[in-house]
PDB file of C-alpha atoms and ligand atoms in Angstrom:
ATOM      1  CA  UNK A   1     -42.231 112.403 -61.823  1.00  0.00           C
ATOM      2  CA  UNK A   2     -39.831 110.330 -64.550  1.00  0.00           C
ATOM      3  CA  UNK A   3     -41.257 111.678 -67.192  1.00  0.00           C
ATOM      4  CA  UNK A   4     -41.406 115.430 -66.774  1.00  0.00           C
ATOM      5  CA  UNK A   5     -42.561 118.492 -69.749  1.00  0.00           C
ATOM      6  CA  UNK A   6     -41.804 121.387 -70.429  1.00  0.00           C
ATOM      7  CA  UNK A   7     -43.918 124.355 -70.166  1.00  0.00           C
ATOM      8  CA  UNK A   8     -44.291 128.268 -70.007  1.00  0.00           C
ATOM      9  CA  UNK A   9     -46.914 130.569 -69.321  1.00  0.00           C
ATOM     10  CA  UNK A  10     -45.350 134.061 -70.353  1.00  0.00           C
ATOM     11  CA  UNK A  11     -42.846 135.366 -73.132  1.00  0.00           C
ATOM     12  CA  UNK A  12     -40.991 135.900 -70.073  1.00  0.00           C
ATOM     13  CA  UNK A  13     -40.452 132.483 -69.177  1.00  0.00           C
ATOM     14  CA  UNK A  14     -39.668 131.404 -72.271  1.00  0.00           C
ATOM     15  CA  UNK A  15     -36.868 133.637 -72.631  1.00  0.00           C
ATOM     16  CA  UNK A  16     -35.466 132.774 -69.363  1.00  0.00           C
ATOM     17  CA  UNK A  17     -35.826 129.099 -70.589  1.00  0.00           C
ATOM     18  CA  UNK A  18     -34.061 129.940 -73.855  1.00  0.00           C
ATOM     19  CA  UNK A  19     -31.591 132.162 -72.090  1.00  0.00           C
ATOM     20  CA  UNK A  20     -30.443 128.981 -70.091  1.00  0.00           C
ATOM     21  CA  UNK A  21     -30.287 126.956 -72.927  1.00  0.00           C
ATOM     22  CA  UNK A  22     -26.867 126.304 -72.690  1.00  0.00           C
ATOM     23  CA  UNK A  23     -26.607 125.425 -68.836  1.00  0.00           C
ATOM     24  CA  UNK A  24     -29.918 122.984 -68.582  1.00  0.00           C
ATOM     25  CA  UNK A  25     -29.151 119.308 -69.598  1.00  0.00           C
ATOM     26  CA  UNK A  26     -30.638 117.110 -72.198  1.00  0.00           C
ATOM     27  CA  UNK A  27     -34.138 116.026 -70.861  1.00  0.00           C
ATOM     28  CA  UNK A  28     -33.133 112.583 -72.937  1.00  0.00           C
ATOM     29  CA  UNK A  29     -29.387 112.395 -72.397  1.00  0.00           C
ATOM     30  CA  UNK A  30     -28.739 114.840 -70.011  1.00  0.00           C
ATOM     31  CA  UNK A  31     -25.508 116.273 -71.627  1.00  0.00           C
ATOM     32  CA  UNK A  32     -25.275 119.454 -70.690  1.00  0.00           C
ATOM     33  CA  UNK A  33     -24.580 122.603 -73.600  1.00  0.00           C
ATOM     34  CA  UNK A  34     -25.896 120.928 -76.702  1.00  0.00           C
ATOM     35  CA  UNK A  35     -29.509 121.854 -76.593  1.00  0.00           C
ATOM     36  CA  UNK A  36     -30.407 124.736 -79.357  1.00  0.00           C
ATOM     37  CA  UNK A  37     -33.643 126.205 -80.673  1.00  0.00           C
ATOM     38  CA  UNK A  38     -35.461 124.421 -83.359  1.00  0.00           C
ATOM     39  CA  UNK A  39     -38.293 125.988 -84.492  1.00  0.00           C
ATOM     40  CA  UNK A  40     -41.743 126.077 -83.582  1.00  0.00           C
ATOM     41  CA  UNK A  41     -44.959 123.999 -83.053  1.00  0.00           C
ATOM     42  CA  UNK A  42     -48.291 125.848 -84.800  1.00  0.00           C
ATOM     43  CA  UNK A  43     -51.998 124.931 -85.011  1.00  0.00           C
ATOM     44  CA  UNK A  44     -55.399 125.831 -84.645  1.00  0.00           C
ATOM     45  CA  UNK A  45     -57.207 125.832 -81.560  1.00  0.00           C
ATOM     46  CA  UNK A  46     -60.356 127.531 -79.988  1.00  0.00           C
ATOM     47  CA  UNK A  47     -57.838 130.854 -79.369  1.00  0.00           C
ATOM     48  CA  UNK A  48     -57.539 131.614 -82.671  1.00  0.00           C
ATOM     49  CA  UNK A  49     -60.180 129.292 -85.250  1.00  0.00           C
ATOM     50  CA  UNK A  50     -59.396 130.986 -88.292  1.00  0.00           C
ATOM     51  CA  UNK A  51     -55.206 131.357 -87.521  1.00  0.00           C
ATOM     52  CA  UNK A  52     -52.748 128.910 -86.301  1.00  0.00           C
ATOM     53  CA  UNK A  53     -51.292 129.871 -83.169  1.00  0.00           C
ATOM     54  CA  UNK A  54     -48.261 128.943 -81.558  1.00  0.00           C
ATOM     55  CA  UNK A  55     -48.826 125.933 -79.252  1.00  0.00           C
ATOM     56  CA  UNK A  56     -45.163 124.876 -78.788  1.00  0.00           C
ATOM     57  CA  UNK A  57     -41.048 125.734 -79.206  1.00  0.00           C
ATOM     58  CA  UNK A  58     -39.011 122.942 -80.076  1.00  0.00           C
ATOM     59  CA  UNK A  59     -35.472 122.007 -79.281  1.00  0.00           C
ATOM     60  CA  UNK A  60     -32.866 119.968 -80.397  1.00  0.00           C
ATOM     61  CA  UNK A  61     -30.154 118.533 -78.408  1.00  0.00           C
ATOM     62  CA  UNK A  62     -27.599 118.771 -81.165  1.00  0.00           C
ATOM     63  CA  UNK A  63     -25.049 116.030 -82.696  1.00  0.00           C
ATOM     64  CA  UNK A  64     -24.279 117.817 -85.649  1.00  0.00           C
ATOM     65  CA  UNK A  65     -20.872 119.188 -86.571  1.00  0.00           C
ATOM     66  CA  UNK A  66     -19.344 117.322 -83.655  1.00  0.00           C
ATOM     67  CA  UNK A  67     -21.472 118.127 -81.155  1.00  0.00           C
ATOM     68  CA  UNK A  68     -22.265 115.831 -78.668  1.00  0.00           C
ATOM     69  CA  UNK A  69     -25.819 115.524 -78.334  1.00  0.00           C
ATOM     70  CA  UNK A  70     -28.083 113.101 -78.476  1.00  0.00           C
ATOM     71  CA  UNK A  71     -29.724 114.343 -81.966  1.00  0.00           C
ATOM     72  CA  UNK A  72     -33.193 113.971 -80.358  1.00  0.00           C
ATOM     73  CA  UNK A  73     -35.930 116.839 -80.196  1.00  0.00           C
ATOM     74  CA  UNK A  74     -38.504 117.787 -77.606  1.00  0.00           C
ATOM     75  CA  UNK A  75     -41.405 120.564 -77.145  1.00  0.00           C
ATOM     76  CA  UNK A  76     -41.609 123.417 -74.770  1.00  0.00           C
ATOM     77  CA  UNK A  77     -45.527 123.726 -74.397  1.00  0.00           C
ATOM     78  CA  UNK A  78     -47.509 126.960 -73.706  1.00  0.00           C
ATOM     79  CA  UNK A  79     -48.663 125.490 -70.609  1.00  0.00           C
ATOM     80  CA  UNK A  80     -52.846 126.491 -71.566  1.00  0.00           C
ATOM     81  CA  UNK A  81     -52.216 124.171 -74.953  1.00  0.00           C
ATOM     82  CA  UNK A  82     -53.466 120.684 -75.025  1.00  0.00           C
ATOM     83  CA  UNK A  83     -51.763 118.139 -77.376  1.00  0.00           C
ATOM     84  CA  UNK A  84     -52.512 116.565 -79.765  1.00  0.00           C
ATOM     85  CA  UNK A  85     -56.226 118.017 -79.225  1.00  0.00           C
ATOM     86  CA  UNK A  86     -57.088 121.746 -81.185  1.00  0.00           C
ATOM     87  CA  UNK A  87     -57.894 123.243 -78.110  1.00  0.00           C
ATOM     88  CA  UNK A  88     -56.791 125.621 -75.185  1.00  0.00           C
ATOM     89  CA  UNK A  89     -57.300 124.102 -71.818  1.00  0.00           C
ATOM     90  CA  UNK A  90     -59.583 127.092 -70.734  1.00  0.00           C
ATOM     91  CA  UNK A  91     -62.291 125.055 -73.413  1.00  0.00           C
ATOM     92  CA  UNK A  92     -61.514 121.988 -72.008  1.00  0.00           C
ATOM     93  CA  UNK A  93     -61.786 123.198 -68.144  1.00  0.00           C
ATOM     94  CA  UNK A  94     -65.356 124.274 -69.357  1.00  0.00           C
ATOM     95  CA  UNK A  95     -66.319 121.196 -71.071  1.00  0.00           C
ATOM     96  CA  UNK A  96     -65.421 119.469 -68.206  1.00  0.00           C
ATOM     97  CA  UNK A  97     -67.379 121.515 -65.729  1.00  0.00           C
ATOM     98  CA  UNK A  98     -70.026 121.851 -67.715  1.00  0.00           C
ATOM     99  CA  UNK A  99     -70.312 117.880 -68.178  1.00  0.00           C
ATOM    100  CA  UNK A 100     -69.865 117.156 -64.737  1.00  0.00           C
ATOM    101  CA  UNK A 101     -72.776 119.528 -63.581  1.00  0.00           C
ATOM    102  CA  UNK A 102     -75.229 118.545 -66.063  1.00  0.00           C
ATOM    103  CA  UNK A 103     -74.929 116.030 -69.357  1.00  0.00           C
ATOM    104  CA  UNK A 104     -71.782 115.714 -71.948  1.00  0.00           C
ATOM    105  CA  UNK A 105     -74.803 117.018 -74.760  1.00  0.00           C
ATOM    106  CA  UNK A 106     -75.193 119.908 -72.411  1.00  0.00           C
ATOM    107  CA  UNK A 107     -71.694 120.692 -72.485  1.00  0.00           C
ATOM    108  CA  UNK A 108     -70.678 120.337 -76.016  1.00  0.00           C
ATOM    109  CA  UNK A 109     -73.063 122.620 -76.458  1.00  0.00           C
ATOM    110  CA  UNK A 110     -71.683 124.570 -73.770  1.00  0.00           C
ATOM    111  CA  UNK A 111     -68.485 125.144 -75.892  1.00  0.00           C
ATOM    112  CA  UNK A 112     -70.255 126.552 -79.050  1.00  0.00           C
ATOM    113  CA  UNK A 113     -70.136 123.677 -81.191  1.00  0.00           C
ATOM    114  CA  UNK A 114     -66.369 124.264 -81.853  1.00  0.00           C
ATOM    115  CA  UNK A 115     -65.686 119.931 -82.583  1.00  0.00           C
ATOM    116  CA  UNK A 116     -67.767 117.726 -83.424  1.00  0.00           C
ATOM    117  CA  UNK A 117     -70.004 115.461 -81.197  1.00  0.00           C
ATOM    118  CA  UNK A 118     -67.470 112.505 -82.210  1.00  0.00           C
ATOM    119  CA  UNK A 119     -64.369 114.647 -81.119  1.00  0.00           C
ATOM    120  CA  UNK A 120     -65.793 116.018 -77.766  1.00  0.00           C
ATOM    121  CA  UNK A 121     -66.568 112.228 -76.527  1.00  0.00           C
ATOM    122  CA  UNK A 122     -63.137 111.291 -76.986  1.00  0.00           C
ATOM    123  CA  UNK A 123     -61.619 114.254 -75.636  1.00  0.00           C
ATOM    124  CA  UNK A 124     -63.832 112.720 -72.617  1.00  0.00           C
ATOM    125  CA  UNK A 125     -62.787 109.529 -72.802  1.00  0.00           C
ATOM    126  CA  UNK A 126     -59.085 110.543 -72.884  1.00  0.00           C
ATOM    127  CA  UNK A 127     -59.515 112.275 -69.883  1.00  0.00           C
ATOM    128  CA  UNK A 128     -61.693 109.728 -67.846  1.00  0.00           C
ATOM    129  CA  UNK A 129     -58.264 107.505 -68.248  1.00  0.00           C
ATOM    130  CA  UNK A 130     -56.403 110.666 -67.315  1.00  0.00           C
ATOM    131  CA  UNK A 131     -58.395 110.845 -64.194  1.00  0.00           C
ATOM    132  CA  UNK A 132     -56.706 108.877 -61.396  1.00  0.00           C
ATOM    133  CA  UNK A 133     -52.830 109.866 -62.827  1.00  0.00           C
ATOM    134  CA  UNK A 134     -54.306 113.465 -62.349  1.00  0.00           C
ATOM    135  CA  UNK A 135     -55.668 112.528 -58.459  1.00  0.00           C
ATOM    136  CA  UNK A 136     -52.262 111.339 -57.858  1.00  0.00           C
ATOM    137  CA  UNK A 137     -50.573 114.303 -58.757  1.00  0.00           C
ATOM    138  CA  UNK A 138     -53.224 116.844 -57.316  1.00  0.00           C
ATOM    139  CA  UNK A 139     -52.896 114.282 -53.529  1.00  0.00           C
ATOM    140  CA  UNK A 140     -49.149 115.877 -53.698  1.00  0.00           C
ATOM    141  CA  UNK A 141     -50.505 119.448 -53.173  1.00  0.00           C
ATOM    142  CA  UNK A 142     -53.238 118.585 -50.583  1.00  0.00           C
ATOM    143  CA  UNK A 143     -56.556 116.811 -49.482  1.00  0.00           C
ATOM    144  CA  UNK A 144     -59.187 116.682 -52.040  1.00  0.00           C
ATOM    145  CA  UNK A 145     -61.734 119.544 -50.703  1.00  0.00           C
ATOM    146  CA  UNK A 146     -64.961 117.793 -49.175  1.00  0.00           C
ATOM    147  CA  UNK A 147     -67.962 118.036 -51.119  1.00  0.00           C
ATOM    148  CA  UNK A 148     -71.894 117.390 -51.070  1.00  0.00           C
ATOM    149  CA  UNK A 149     -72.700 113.572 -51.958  1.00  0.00           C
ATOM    150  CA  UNK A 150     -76.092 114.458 -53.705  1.00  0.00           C
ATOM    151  CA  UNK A 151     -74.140 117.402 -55.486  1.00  0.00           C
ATOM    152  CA  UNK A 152     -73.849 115.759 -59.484  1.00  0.00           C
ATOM    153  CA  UNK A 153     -74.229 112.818 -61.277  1.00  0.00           C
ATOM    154  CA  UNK A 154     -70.461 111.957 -61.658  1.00  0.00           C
ATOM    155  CA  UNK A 155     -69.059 112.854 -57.903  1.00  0.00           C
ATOM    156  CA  UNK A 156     -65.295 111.040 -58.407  1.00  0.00           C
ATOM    157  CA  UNK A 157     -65.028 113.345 -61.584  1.00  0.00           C
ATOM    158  CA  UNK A 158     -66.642 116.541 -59.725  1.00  0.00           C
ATOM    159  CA  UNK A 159     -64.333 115.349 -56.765  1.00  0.00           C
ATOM    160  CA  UNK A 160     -61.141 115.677 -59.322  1.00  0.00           C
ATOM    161  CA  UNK A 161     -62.324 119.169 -60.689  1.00  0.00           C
ATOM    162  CA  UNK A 162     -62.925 120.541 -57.207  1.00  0.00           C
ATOM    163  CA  UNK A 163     -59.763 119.145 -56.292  1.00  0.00           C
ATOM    164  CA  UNK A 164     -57.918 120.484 -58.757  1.00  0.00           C
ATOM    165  CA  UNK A 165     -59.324 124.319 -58.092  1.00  0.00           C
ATOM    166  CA  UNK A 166     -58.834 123.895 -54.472  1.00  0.00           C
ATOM    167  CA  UNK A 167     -54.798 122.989 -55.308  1.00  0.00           C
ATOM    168  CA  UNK A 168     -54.681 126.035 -57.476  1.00  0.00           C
ATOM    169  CA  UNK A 169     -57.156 128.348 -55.893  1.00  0.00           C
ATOM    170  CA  UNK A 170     -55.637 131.721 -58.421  1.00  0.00           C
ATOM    171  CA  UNK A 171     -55.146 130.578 -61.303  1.00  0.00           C
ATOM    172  CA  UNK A 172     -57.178 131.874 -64.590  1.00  0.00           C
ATOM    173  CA  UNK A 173     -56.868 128.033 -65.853  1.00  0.00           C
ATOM    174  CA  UNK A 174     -56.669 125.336 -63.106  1.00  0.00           C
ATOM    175  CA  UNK A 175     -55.456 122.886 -66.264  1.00  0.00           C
ATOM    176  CA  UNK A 176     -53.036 125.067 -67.499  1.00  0.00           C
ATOM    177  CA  UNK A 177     -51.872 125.833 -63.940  1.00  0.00           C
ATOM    178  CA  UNK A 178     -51.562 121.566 -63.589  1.00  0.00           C
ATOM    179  CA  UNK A 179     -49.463 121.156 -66.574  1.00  0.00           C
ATOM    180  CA  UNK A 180     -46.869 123.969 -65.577  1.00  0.00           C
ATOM    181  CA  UNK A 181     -46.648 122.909 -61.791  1.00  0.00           C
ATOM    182  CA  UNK A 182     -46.914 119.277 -62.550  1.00  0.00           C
ATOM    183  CA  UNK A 183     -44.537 119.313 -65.751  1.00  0.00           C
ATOM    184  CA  UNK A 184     -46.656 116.941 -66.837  1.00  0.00           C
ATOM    185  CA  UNK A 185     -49.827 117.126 -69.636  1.00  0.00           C
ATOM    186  CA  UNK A 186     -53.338 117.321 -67.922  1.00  0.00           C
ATOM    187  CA  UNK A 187     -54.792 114.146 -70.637  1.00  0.00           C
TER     188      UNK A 187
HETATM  189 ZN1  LIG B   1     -29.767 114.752 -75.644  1.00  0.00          ZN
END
């Protein structure tokens, strides 16, 4: 993939990312030794409604005081964040379920209410475009599972969702799983 993110699950990783720092090259320039810490990324999201939470560490490949760098930033997600969108992808993997079993009404309702009507058809929208980038990347990993014809109302996006358990059979959060595997964000 040419365009690949970055993204950690545990404090852990994080710290092994950080501790490597100076070894991993520029995702932008590739120089090697210039990347630093650069503060964090914080918002609300279904996690934590009334607190913003840390969705994302940012880092800087450095030009300053000589340094060689490119001078550009980039994130380091917590791979169950979505961007740009105030939500965890443990909400959106039950919107999503929810819609594809029975009616989008049926599963905004589904997620408490927690964005508006407006928000939750866009967030659908943005991830019916999504859909076929995400089939590609899921077809690396395996065979989409087989499933029932007759089984929902929207069988290429049930085939997606079953697809995308069935490559990451374990995981708490088959999205969140997807974005750290794939380096790549879900929608
Ligand atoms: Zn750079």
């Amino acid at each position: 993939m040419a365009d690949q993110r970055w993204f950690y699950r545990t404090l852990d990783e994080w710290n092994a990312i950080a501790e490597r720092l100076k070894q991993t090259p520029c995702p932008h320039c590739k120089s090697v030794g210039m990347l630093i810490q650069h503060g964090h990324l914080y918002g609300f999201d279904d996690s934590s409604p009334q607190r913003k939470t840390l969705r994302a560490r940012r880092i800087f490949c450095s030009n300053r005081n000589r340094r060689r760098g490119c001078g550009r930033t980039f994130s380091v997600w917590i791979a169950d964040k979505i961007r740009r969108l105030s939500l965890t992808t443990r909400i959106l993997w039950t919107f999503l379920q929810r819609a594809v079993a029975g009616s989008i009404v049926a599963a905004i309702r589904a997620t408490g209410s927690l964005r508006s009507d407006r928000t939750w058809q866009r967030i659908w929208k943005r991830f019916d475009r999504a859909q076929s980038a995400i089939r590609t990347a899921l077809s690396g990993r395996g065979p989409p599972p087989e499933l029932p014809i007759e089984s929902t109302r929207r069988p290429a996006t049930a085939q997606v969702l079953a697809h995308l358990q069935a490559a990451f059979p374990n995981a708490d959060c088959p999205i969140a799983a997807f974005q750290f595997s794939m380096r790549s964000f879900f929608v």
